[in-house]
mmCIF file of C-alpha atoms in Angstrom:
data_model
loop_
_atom_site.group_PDB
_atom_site.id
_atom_site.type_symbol
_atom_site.label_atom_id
_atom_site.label_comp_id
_atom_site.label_asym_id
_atom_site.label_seq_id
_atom_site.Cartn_x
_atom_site.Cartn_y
_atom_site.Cartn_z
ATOM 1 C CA UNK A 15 -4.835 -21.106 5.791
ATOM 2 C CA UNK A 16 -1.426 -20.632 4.191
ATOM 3 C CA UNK A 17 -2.537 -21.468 1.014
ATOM 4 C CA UNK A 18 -5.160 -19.331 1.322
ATOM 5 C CA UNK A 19 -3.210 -16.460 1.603
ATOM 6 C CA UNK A 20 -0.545 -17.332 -1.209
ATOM 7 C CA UNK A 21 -3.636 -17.693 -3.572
ATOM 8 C CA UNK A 22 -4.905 -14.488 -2.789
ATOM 9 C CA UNK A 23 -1.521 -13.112 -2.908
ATOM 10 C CA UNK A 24 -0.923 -14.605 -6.349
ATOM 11 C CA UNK A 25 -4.760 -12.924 -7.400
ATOM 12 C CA UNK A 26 -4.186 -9.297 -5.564
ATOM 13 C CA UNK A 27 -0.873 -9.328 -7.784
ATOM 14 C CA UNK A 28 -2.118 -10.189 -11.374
ATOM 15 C CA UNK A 29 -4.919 -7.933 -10.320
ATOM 16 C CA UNK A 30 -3.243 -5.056 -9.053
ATOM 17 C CA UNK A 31 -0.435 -4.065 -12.258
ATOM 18 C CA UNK A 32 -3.225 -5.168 -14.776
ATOM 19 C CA UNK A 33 -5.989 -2.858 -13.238
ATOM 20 C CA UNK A 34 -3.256 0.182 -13.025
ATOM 21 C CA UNK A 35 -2.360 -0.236 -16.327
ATOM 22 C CA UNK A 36 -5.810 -0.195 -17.092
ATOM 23 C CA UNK A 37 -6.686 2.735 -15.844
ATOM 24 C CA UNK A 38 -3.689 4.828 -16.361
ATOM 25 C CA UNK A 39 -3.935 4.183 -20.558
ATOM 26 C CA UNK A 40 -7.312 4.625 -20.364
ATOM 27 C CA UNK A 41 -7.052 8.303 -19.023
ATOM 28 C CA UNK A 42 -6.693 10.858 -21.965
ATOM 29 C CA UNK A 43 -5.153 13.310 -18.862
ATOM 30 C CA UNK A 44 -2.269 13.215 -16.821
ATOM 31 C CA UNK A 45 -3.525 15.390 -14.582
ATOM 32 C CA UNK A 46 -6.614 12.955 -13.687
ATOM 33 C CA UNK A 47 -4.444 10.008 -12.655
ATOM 34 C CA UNK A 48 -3.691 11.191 -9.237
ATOM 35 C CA UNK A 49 -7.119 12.082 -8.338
ATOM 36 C CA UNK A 50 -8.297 9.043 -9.288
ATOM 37 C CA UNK A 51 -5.711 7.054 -7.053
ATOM 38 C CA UNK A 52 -6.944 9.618 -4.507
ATOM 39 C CA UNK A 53 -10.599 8.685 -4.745
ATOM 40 C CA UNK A 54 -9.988 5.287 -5.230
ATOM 41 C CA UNK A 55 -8.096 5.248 -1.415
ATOM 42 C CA UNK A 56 -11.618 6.770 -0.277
ATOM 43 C CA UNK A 57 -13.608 3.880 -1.640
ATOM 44 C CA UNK A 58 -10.989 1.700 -0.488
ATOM 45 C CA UNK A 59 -11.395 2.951 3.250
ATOM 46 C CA UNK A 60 -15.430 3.582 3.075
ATOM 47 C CA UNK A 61 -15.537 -0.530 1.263
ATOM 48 C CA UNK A 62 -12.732 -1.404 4.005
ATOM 49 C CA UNK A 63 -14.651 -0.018 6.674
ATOM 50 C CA UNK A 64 -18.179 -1.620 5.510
ATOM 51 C CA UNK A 65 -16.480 -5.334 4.935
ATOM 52 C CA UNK A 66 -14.830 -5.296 8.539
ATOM 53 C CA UNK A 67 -18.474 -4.268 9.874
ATOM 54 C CA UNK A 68 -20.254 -6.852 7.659
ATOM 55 C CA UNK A 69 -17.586 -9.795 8.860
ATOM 56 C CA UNK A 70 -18.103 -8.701 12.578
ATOM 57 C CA UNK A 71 -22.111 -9.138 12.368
ATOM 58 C CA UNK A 72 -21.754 -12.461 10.273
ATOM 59 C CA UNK A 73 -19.307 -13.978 12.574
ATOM 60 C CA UNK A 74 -21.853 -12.667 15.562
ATOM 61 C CA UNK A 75 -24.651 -14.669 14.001
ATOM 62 C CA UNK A 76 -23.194 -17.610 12.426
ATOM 63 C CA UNK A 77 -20.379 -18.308 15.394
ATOM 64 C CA UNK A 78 -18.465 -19.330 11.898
ATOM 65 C CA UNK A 79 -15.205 -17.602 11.239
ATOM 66 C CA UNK A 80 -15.091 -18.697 7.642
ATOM 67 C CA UNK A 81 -18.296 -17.599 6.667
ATOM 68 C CA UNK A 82 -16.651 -14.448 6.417
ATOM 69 C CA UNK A 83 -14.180 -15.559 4.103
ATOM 70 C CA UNK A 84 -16.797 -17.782 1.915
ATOM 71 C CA UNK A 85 -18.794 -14.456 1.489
ATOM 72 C CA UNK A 86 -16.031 -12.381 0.152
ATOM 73 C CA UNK A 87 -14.943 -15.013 -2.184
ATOM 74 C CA UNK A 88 -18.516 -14.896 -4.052
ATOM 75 C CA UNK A 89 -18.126 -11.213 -3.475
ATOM 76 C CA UNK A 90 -14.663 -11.149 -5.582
ATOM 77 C CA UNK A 91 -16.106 -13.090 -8.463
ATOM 78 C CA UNK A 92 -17.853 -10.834 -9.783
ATOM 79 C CA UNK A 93 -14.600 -8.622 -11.068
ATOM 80 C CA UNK A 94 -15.012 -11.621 -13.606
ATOM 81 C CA UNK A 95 -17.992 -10.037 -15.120
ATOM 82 C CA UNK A 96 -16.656 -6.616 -14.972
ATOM 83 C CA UNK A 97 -13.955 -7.820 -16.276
ATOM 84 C CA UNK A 98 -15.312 -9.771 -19.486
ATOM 85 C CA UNK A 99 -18.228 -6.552 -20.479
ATOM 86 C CA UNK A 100 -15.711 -3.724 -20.325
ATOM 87 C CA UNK A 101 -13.880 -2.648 -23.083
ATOM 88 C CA UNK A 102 -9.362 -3.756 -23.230
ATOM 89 C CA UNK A 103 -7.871 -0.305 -24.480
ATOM 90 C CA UNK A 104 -5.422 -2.858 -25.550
ATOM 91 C CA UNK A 105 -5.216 -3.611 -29.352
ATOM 92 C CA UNK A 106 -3.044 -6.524 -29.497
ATOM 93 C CA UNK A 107 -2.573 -9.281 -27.379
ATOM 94 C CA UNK A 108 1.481 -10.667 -26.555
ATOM 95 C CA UNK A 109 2.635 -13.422 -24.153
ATOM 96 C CA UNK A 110 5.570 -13.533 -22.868
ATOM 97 C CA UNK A 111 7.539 -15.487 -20.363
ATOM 98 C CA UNK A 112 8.137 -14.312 -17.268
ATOM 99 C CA UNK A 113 11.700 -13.905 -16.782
ATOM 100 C CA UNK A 114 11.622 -11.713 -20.144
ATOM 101 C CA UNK A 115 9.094 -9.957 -18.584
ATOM 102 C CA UNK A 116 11.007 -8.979 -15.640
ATOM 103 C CA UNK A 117 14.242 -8.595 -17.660
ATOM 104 C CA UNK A 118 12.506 -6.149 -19.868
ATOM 105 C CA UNK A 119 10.565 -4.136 -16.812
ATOM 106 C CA UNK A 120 13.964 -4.138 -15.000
ATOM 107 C CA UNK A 121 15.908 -2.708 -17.558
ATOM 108 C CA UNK A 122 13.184 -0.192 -17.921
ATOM 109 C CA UNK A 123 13.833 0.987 -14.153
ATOM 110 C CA UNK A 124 17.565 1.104 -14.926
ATOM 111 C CA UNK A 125 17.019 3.033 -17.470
ATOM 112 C CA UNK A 126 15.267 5.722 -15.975
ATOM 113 C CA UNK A 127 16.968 7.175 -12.736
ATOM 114 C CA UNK A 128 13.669 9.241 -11.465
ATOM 115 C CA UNK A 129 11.767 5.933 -12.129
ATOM 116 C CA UNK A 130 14.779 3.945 -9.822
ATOM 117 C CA UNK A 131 14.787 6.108 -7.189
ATOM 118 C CA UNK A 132 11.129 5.878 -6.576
ATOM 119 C CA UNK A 133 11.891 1.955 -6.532
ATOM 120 C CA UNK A 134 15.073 2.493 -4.314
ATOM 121 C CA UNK A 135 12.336 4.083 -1.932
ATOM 122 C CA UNK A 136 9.625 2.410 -1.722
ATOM 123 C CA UNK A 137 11.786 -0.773 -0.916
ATOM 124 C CA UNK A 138 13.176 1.319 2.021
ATOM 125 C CA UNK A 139 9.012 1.798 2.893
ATOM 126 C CA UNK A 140 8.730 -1.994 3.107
ATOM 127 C CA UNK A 141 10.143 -2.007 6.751
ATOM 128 C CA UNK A 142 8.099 1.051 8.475
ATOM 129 C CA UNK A 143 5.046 -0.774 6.675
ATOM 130 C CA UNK A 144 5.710 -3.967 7.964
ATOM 131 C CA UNK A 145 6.199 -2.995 11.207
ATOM 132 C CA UNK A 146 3.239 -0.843 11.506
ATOM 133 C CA UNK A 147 0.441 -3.179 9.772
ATOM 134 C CA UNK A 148 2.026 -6.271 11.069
ATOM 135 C CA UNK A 149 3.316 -5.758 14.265
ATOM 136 C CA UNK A 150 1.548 -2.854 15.979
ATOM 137 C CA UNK A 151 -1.482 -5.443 17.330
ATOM 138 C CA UNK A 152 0.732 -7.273 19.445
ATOM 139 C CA UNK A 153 2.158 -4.205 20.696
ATOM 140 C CA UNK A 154 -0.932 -2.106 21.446
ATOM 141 C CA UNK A 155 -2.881 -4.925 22.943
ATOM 142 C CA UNK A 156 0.208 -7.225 24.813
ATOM 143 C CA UNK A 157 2.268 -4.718 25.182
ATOM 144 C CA UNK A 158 0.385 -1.265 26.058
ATOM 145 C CA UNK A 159 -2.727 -3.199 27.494
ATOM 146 C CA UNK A 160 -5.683 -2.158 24.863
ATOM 147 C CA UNK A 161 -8.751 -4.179 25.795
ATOM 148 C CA UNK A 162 -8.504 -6.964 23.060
ATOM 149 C CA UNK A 163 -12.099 -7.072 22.519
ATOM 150 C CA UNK A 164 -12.543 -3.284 21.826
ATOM 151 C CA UNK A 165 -9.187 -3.563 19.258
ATOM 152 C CA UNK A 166 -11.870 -4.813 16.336
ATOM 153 C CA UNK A 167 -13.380 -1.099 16.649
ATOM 154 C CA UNK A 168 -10.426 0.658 16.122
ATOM 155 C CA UNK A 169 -9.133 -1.532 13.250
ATOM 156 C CA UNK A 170 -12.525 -0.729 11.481
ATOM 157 C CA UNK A 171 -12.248 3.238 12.349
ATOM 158 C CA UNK A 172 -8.888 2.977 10.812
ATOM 159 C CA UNK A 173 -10.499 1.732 7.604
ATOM 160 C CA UNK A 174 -12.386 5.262 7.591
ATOM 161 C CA UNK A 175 -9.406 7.111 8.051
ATOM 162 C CA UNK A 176 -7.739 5.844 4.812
ATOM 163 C CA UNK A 177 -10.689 6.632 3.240
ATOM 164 C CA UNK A 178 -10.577 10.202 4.830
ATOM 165 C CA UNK A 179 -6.805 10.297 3.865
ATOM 166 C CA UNK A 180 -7.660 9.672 0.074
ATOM 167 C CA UNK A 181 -10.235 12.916 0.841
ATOM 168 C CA UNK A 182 -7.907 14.876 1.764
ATOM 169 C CA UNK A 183 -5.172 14.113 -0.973
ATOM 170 C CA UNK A 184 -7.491 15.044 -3.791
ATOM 171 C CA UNK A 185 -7.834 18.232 -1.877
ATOM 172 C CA UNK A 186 -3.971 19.094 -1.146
ATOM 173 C CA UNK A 187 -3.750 17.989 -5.032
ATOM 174 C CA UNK A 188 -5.284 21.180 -5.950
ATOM 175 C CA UNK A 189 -2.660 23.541 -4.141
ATOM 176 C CA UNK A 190 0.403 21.388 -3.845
ATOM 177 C CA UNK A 191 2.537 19.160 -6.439
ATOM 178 C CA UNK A 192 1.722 15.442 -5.828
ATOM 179 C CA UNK A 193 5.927 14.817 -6.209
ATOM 180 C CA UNK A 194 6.352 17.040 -2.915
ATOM 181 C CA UNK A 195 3.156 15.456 -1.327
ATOM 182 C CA UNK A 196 4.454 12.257 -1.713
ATOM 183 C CA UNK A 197 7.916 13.505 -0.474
ATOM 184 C CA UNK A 198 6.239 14.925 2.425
ATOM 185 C CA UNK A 199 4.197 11.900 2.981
ATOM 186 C CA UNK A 200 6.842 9.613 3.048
ATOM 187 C CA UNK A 201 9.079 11.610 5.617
ATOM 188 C CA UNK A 202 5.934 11.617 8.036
ATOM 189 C CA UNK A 203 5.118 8.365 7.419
ATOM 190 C CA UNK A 204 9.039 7.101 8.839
ATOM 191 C CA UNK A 205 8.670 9.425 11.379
ATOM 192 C CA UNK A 206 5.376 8.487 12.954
ATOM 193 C CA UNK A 207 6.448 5.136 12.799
ATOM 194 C CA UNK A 208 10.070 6.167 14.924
ATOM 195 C CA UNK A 209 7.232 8.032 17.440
ATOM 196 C CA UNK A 210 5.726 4.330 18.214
ATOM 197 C CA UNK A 211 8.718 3.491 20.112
ATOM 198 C CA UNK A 212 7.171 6.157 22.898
ATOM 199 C CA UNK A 213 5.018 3.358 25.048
ATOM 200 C CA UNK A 214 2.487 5.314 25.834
ATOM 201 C CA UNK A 215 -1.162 3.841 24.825
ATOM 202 C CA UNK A 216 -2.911 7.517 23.858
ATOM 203 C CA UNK A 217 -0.276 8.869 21.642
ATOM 204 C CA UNK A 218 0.786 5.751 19.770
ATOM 205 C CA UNK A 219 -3.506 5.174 19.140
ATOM 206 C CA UNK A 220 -3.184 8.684 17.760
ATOM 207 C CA UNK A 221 0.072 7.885 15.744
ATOM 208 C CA UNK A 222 -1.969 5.208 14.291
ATOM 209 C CA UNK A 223 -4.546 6.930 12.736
ATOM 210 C CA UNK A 224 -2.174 9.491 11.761
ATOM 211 C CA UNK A 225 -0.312 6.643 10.056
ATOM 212 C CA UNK A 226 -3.928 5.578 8.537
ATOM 213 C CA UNK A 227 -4.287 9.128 6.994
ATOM 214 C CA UNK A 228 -0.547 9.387 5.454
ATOM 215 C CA UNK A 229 -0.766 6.310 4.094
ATOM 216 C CA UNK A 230 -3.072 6.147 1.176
ATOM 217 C CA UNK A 231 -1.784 9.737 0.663
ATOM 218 C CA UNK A 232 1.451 8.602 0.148
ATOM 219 C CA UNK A 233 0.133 5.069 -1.980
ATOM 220 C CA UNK A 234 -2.126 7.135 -4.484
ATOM 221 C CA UNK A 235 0.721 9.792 -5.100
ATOM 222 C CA UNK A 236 3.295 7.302 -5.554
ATOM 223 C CA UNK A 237 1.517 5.067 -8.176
ATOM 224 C CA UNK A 238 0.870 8.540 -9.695
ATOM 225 C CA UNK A 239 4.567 9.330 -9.613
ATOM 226 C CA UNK A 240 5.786 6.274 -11.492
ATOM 227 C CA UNK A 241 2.828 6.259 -14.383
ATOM 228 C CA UNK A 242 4.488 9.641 -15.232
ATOM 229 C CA UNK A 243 7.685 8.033 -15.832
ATOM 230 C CA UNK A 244 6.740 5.431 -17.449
ATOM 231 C CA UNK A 245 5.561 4.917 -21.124
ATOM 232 C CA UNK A 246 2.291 3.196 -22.174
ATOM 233 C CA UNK A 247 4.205 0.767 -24.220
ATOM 234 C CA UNK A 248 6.197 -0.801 -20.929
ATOM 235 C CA UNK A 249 3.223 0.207 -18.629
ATOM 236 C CA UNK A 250 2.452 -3.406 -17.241
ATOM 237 C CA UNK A 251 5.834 -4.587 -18.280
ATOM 238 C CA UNK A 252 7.107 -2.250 -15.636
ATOM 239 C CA UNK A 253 4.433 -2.392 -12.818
ATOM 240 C CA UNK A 254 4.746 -5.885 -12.851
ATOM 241 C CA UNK A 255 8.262 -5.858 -12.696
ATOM 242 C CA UNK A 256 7.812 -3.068 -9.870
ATOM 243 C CA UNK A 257 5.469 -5.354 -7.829
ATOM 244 C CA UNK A 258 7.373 -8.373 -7.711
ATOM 245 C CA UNK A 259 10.397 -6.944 -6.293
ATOM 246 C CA UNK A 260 8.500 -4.785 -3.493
ATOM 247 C CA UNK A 261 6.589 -8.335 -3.003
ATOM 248 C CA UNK A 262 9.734 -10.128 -2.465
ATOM 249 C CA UNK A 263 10.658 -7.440 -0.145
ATOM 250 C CA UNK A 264 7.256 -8.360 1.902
ATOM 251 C CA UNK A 265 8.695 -11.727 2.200
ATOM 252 C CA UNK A 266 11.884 -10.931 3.716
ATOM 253 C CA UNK A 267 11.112 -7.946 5.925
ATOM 254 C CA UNK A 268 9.029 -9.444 8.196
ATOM 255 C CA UNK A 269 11.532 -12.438 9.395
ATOM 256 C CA UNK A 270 13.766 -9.179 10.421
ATOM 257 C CA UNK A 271 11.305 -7.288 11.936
ATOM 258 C CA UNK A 272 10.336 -10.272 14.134
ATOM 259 C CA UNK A 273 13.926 -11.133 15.391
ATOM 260 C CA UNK A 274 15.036 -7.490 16.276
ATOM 261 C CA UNK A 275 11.401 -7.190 17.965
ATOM 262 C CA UNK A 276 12.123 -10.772 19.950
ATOM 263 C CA UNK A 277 15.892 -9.468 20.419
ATOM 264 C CA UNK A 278 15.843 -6.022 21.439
ATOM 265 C CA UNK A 279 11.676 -4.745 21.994
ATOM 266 C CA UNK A 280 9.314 -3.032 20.526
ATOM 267 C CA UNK A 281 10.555 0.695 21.516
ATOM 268 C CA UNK A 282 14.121 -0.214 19.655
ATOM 269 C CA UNK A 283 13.096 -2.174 16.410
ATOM 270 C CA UNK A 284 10.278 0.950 16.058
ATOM 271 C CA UNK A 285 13.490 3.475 16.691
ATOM 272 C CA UNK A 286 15.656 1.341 14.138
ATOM 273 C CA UNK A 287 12.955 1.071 11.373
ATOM 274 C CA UNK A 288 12.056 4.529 11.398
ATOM 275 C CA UNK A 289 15.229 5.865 11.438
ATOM 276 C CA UNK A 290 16.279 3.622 8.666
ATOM 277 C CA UNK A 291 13.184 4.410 6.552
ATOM 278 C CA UNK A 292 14.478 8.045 6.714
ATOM 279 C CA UNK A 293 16.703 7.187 4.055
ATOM 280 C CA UNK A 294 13.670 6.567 1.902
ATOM 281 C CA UNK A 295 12.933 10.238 1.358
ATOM 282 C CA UNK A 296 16.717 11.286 0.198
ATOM 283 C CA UNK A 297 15.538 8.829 -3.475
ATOM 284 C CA UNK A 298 12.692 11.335 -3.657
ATOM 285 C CA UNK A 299 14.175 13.754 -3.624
ATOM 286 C CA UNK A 300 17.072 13.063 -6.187
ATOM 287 C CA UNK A 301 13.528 11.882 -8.189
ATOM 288 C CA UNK A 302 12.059 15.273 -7.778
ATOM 289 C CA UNK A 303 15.444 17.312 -8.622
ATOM 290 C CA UNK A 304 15.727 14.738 -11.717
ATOM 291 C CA UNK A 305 12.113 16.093 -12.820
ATOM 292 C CA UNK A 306 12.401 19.592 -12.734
#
């Protein structure tokens, strides 16, 4: 099972940079980059949403948990022959070694102080994120008393609010910034996640989907934030370098989260981390400020 997950950690990450990269160059308009993170969040959540139903009906038929997983393995391959028939708006092909790749992408970041902020951020995000999508099961259905067997529902609702969330950014893009929506986003995001630390089973299930809508806002209209800021030349360089340090963060957070959760309960560590994750926005805004 473990290695499981590290390979499809190792394949979401060489995925992920290369795709944005991708797409980003291949966009002759600024302006069109945060839609399309917006839309993509909609497909996301309606694809989500469809997968979660699809597994749930296998698994009902087959009595096979990894049927489910088989499936969406000969699902993913065939990104292969997407892959291979569309056209690289890359001329020229370069290898280098990793370390030089992340020496180059991090001195990049240092180099632009918008571009570190919005890393200085997100890094603070880690811990509201972990301790939403990780932990909030065991709290809603141990702790609060959800019916376990009617949790599946919810989680595949939530899949349709991201997708609503992505909606309702490419909307708010047409009247509002997407700097100060993702300022906004963030600050809710911390705060909703402070608000779980209220043990009461109707308003944290309504935090959650709350949380569900913020959070591709927030996703699509930060990617958007640092393409800006960075140039086409140290595009993947940069994402790449971007991804492995928020991924190391994913590595350590959760060992924390777990120990003040065993230590101190649910209603503290959710009290701590959002508080903490406050500190996110104050990056964003020395970002924004550095912009104008």
């Amino acid at each position: 099972m473990f290695l499981s997950y590290g390979i499809m950690g190792i394949g979401l990450g060489i995925y992920s940079n290369t795709l944005e990269a991708w797409i980003v160059d291949s966009l002759n308009s600024r302006e069109k980059v945060a839609i399309l993170f917006s839309r993509q969040q909609t497909v996301n959540g309606i694809a989500g949403f469809l997968g979660n139903a699809l597994a749930s009906v296998l698994v009902f038929l087959y009595h096979k948990l990894n049927f489910p997983i088989l499936m969406s393995g000969f699902i993913t391959l065939s990104s292969i022959f997407i892959a291979l028939f569309s056209r690289d708006n890359r001329g020229g092909k370069t290898t280098l070694p990793t370390l030089k790749i992340m020496k180059e992408g991090v001195k990049y970041i240092l180099s632009k102080r918008p571009l570190l902020a919005l890393l200085v951020s997100s890094i603070f995000m880690v811990f509201p994120l972990v301790a939403w999508m990780q932990f909030v099961s065991p709290y809603v259905v141990n702790i609060l008393g959800f019916p376990q067997r009617y949790w599946g529902f919810i989680l595949s609702a939530y899949f349709l609010t991201v997708a609503l969330g992505g909606y309702i950014n490419e909307k708010l893009l047409k009247r509002v910034n997407y700097r100060l929506i993702t300022i906004f986003s963030v600050f809710l995001l911390s705060l909703f996640v402070l608000v779980l630390s209220i043990d009461n089973l109707t308003l944290v299930l309504l935090l959650l989907f709350g949380l569900s809508l913020i959070y591709p806002i927030r996703s699509s209209n930060i990617i958007s934030w640092e393409n800006e800021l960075i140039s086409s030349n140290y595009r993947a360089t940069t994402l790449s370098s971007i991804s492995f340090i928020i991924r190391i963060m994913y590595v350590l957070v959760p060992p924390l989260i777990g120990y003040l959760i065993d230590a101190y309960g649910y209603s503290i560590t959710y009290i701590t981390v959002g508080i903490f994750s406050l500190i996110g926005v104050i990056p964003l805004v020395i970002a924004y400020e550095s912009g104008k």
